[in-house]
Coordinates of C-alpha atoms in Angstrom, one line a residue:
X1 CA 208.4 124.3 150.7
X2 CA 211.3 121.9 151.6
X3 CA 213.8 120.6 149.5
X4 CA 215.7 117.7 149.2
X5 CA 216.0 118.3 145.3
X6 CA 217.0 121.0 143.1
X7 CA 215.0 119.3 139.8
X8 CA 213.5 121.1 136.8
X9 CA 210.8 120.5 138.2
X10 CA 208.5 122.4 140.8
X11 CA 208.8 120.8 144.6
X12 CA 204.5 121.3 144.0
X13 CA 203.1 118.1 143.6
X14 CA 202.6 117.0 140.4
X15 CA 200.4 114.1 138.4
X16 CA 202.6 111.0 138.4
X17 CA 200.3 109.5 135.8
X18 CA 200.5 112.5 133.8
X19 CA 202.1 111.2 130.2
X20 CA 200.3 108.0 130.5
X21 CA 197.6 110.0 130.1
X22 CA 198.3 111.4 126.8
X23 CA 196.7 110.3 123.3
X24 CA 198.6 110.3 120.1
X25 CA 199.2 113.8 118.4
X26 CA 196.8 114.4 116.0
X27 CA 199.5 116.8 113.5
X28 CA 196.2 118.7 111.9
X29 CA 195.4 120.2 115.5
X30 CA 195.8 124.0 115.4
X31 CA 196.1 126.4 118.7
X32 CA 192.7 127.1 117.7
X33 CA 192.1 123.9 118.8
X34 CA 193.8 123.8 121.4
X35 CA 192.7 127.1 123.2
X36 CA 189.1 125.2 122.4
X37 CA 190.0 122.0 124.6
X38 CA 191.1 124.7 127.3
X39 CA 187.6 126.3 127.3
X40 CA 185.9 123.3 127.3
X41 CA 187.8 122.3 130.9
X42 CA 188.6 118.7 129.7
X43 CA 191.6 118.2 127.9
X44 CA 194.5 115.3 127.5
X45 CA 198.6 116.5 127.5
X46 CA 198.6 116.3 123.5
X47 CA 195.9 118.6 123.2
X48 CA 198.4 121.3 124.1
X49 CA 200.8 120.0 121.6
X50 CA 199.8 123.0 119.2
X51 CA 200.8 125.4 122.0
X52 CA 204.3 124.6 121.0
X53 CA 206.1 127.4 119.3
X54 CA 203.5 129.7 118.9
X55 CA 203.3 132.2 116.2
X56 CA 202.5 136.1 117.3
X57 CA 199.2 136.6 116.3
X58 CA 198.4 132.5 118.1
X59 CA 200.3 134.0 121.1
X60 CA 198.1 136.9 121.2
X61 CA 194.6 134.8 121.4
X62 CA 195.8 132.1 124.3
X63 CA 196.4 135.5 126.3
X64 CA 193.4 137.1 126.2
X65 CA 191.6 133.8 127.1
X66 CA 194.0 132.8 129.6
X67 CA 192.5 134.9 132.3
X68 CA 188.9 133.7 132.0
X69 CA 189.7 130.0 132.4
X70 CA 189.1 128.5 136.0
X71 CA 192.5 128.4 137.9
X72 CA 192.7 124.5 138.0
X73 CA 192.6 124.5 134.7
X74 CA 195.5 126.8 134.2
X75 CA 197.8 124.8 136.9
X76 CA 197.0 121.5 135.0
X77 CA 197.8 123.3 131.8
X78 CA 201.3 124.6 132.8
X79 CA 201.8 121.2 134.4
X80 CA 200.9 119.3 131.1
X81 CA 203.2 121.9 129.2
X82 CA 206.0 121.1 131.3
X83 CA 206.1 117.5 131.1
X84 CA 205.6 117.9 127.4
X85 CA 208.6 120.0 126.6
X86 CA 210.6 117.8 129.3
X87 CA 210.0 114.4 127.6
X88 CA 210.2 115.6 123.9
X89 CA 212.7 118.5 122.8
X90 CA 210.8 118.9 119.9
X91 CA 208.3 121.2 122.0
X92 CA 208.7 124.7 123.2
X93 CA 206.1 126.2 125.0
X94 CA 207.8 129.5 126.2
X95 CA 205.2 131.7 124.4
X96 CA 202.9 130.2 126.3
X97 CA 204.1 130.2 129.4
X98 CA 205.5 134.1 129.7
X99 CA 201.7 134.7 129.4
X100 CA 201.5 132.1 132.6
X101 CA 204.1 134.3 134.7
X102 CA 201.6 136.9 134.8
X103 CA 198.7 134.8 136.2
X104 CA 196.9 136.0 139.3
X105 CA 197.4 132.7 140.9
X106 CA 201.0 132.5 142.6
X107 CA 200.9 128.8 142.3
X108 CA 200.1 128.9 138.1
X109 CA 203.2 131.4 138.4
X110 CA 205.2 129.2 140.4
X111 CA 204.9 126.5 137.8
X112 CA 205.5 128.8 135.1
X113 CA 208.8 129.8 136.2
X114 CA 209.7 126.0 136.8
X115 CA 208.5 125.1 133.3
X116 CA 210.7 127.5 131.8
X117 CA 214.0 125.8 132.8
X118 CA 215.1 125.2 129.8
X119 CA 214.4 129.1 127.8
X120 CA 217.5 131.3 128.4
X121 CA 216.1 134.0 126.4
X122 CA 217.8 137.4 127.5
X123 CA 214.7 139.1 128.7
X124 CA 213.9 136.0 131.2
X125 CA 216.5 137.7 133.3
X126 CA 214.8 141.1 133.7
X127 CA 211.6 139.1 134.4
X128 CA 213.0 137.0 136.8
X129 CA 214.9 139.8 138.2
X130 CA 211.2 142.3 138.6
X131 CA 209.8 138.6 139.7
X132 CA 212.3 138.0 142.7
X133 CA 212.1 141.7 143.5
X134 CA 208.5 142.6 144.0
X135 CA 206.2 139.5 143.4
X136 CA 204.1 139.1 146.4
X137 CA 204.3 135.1 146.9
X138 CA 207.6 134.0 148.5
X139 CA 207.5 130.7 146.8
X140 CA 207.3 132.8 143.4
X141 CA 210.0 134.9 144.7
X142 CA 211.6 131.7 145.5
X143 CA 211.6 130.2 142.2
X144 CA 212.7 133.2 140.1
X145 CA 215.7 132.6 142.7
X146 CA 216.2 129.5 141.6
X147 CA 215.4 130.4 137.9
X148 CA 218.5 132.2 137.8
X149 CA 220.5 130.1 138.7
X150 CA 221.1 129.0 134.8
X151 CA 221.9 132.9 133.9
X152 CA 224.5 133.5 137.1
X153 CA 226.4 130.0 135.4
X154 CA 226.6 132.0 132.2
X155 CA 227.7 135.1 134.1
X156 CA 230.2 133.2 135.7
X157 CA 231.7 132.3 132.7
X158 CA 231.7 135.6 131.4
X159 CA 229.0 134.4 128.8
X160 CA 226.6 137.5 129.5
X161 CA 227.1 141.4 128.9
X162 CA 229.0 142.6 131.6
X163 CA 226.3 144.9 133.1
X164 CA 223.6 142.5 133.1
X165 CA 225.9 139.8 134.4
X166 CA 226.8 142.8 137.3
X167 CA 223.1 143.3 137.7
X168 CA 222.2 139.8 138.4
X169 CA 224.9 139.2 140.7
X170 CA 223.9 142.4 143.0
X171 CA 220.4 140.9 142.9
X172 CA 221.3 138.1 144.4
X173 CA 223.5 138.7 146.9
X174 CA 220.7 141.4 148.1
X175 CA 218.5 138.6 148.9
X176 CA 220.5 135.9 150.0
X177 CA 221.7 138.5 152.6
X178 CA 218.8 140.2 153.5
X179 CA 217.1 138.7 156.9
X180 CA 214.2 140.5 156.0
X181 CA 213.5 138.1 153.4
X182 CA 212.7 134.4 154.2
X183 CA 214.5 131.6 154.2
X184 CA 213.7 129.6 151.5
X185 CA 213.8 133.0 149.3
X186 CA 217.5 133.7 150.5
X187 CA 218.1 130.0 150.1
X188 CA 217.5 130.1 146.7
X189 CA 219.3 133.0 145.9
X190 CA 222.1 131.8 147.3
X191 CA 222.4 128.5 145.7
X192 CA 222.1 131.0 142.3
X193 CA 225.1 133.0 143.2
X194 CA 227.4 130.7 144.3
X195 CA 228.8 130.1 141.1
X196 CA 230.2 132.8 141.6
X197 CA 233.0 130.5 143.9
X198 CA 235.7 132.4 145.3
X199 CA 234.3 135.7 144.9
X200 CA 234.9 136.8 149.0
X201 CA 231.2 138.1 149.4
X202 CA 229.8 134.5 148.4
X203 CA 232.4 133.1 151.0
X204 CA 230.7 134.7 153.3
X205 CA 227.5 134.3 152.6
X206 CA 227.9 130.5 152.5
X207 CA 229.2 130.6 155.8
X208 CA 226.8 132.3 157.4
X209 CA 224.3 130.3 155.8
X210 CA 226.2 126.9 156.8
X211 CA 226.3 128.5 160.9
X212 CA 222.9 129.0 161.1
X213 CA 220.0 127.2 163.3
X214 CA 218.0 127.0 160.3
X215 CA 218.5 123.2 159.1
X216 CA 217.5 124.3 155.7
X217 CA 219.1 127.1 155.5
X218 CA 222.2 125.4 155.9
X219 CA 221.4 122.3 153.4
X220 CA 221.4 125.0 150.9
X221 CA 224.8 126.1 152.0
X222 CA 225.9 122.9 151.2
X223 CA 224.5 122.4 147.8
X224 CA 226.4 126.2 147.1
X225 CA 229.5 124.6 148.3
X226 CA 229.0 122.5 145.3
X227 CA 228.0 125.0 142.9
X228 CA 230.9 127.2 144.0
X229 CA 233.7 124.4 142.8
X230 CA 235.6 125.3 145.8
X231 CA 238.0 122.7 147.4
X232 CA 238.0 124.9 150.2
X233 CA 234.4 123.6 151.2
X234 CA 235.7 119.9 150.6
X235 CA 236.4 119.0 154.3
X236 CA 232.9 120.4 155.4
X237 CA 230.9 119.0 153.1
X238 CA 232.4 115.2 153.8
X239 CA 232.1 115.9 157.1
X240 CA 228.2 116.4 156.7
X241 CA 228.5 112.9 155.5
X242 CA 228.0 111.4 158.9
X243 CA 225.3 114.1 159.4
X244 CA 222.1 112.5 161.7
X245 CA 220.2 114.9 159.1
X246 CA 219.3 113.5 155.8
X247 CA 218.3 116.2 154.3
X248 CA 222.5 117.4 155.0
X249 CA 223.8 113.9 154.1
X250 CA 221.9 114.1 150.6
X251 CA 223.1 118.0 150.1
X252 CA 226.8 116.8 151.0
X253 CA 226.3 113.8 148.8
X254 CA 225.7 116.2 145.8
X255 CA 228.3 118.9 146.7
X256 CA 230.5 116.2 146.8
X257 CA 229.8 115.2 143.1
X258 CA 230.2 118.9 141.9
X259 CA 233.5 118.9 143.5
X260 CA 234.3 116.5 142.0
X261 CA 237.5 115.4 144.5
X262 CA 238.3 111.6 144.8
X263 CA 238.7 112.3 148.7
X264 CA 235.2 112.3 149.0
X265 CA 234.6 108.6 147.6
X266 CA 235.5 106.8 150.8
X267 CA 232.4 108.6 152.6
X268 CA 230.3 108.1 149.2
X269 CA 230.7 104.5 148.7
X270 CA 229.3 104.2 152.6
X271 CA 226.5 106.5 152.1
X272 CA 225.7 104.6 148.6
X273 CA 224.6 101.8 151.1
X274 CA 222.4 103.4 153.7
X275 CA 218.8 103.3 154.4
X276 CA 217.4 106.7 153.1
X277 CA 216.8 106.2 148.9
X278 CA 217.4 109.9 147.8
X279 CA 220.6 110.1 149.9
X280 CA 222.0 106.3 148.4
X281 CA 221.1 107.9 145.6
X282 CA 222.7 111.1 145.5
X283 CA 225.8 109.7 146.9
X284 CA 225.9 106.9 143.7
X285 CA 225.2 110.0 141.3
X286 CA 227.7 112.0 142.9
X287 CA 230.4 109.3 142.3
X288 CA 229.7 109.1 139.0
X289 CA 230.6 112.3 138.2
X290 CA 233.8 112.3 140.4
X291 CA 234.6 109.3 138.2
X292 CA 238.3 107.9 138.3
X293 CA 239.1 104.2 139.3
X294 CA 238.3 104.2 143.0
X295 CA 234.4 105.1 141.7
X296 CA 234.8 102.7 139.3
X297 CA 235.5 100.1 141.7
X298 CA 232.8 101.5 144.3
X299 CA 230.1 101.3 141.5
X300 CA 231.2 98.1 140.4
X301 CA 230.9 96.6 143.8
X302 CA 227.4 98.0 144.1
X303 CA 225.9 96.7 141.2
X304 CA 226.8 93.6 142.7
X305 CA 224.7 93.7 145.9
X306 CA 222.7 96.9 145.4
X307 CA 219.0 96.4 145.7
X308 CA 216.8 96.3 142.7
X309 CA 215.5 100.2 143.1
X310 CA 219.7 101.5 142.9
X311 CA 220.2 99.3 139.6
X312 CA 219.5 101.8 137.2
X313 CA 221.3 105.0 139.3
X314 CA 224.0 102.3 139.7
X315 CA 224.3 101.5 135.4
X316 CA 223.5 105.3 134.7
X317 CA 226.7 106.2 137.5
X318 CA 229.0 103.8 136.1
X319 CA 228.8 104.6 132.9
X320 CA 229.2 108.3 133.8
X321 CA 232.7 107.1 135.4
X322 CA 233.6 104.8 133.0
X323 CA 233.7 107.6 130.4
X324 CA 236.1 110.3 132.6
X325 CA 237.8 107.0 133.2
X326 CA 238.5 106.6 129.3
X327 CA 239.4 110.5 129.2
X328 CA 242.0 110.0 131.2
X329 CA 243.6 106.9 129.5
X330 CA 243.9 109.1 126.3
X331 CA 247.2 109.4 125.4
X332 CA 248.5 113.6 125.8

């Protein structure tokens, strides 16, 4: 698995043409009903509509037939679910997909964990935790990594119960430092942790990570540069800037933005220009949320001569600067 984005959603490949596919929602379908359309091995995104916010007893009879349906069929349903819940709040499938995180396939578990980006129910953490411990997949193990990563931010902030927030940290500084483990595994655990910032341990865990062969490896050191809200890491990550690596230049484009340092929009407003689409832009995203005049400016000038693929980035950046702009007009 390689990574050039840290999405919601899984790096598997996914339908494109998955909404369009969707009918309107009949409101008198039941999970009954939906658990039928399942069996039945042909189904449409809103006939999993009713999955949404299952009851106990509803919960109970989508896991005992879960197991019997054909594994394609389970992917496509956690993929449906996910796009579902991602385009209308209104649904919440997490019910429904804790029964997916104990599939037999490690790609249906995969996709579980993605899907369930947005639940920060307590007991996610132990699962994750139990997940990223013993699951035999690395890509599973992977994800739960990157899972989380939403629960170490509310450590951070001292937001969690101070054992469970000690807990999760141990976790994963375990694995990002363990060579035993593989790469993209202590990757991922390492982008979790580095909220953590200053904390000495994840110092040195980023640096190591940044020194290593591994060209991934390091990428992911970057993005933790970001995650950490360090200025310390502020000179290395604009020097990855002029990286011959993309995959680096897009990483330092987004650590960068998470600084959030007006040094770094110089190097920005040149990378906002070059060839490679996801590193323009990350590099117009990032300066977006550095914001201030000199952004401002940047973005303006952009709109102006971007191509037509940048134009929305371009609007969605500017008016993203435009409002820390405003904030900091406002009188003290």
């Amino acid at each position: 698995t390689t990574s050039r984005a840290h999405s919601r959603a899984t790096q598997m490949e996914t339908t494109p043409t998955l909404m369009s596919q969707a009918r309107p929602h009949n409101e008198s379908k039941t999970p009954a009903d939906a658990i039928a359309a399942l069996g039945r091995g042909t189904f449409h995104p809103s006939d999993l509509i009713p999955l949404s916010d299952l009851g106990r007893a509803d919960a109970a009879a989508f896991r005992q037939v879960w197991p019997t349906l054909p594994e394609q069929t389970r992917i496509t349903c956690v993929r449906y679910m996910a796009e579902l819940a991602e385009d209308d709040v209104r649904y919440t499938f997490g019910r429904a997909l804790r029964v997916a995180l104990d599939d037999d396939s490690p790609i249906v578990r995969q996709l579980a964990i993605s899907a369930l980006w947005e639940d920060d129910g307590s007991d996610m953490i132990d699962r994750l935790l139990d997940m990223l411990a013993h699951d035999p997949s690395q890509d599973v193990r992977a994800e739960a990594a990157q899972g989380l990563g939403k629960f170490a931010e509310r450590a951070a902030g001292e937001e969690l119960d101070h054992e469970v927030a000690t807990r999760l940290y141990q976790a994963l500084v375990q694995v990002a430092q363990d060579d035993e483990q593989p790469l993209l595994v202590r990757r991922r655990a390492l982008e979790s942790v580095a909220v953590f910032g200053s904390d000495a341990v994840i110092v040195r865990l980023i640096m190591a990570a940044y020194d290593d062969d591994d060209t991934a490896l390091k990428a992911g050191a970057l993005y933790a540069m970001g995650r950490s809200l360090d200025l310390r890491w502020l000179p290395t990550v604009m020097n990855e800037f002029g990286s011959p690596d993309a995959e680096l230049r897009y990483e330092a484009a987004r650590a960068s933005g998470q600084l959030g340092d007006d040094r770094a929009v110089p190097g920005l407003a040149y990378l906002a220009r070059e060839e490679d689409v996801e590193v323009r832009h990350a590099a117009i995203d990032a300066l977006g949320k550095i914001g201030g005049t000199s952004s401002v400016n940047v973005l303006r000038r952009l709109a102006r001569s971007a191509p037509a693929a940048d134009t929305e980035a371009i609007e969605e950046a500017l008016e993203e600067a435009l409002i820390s702009l405003d904030a900091l007009r406002l009188p003290t």
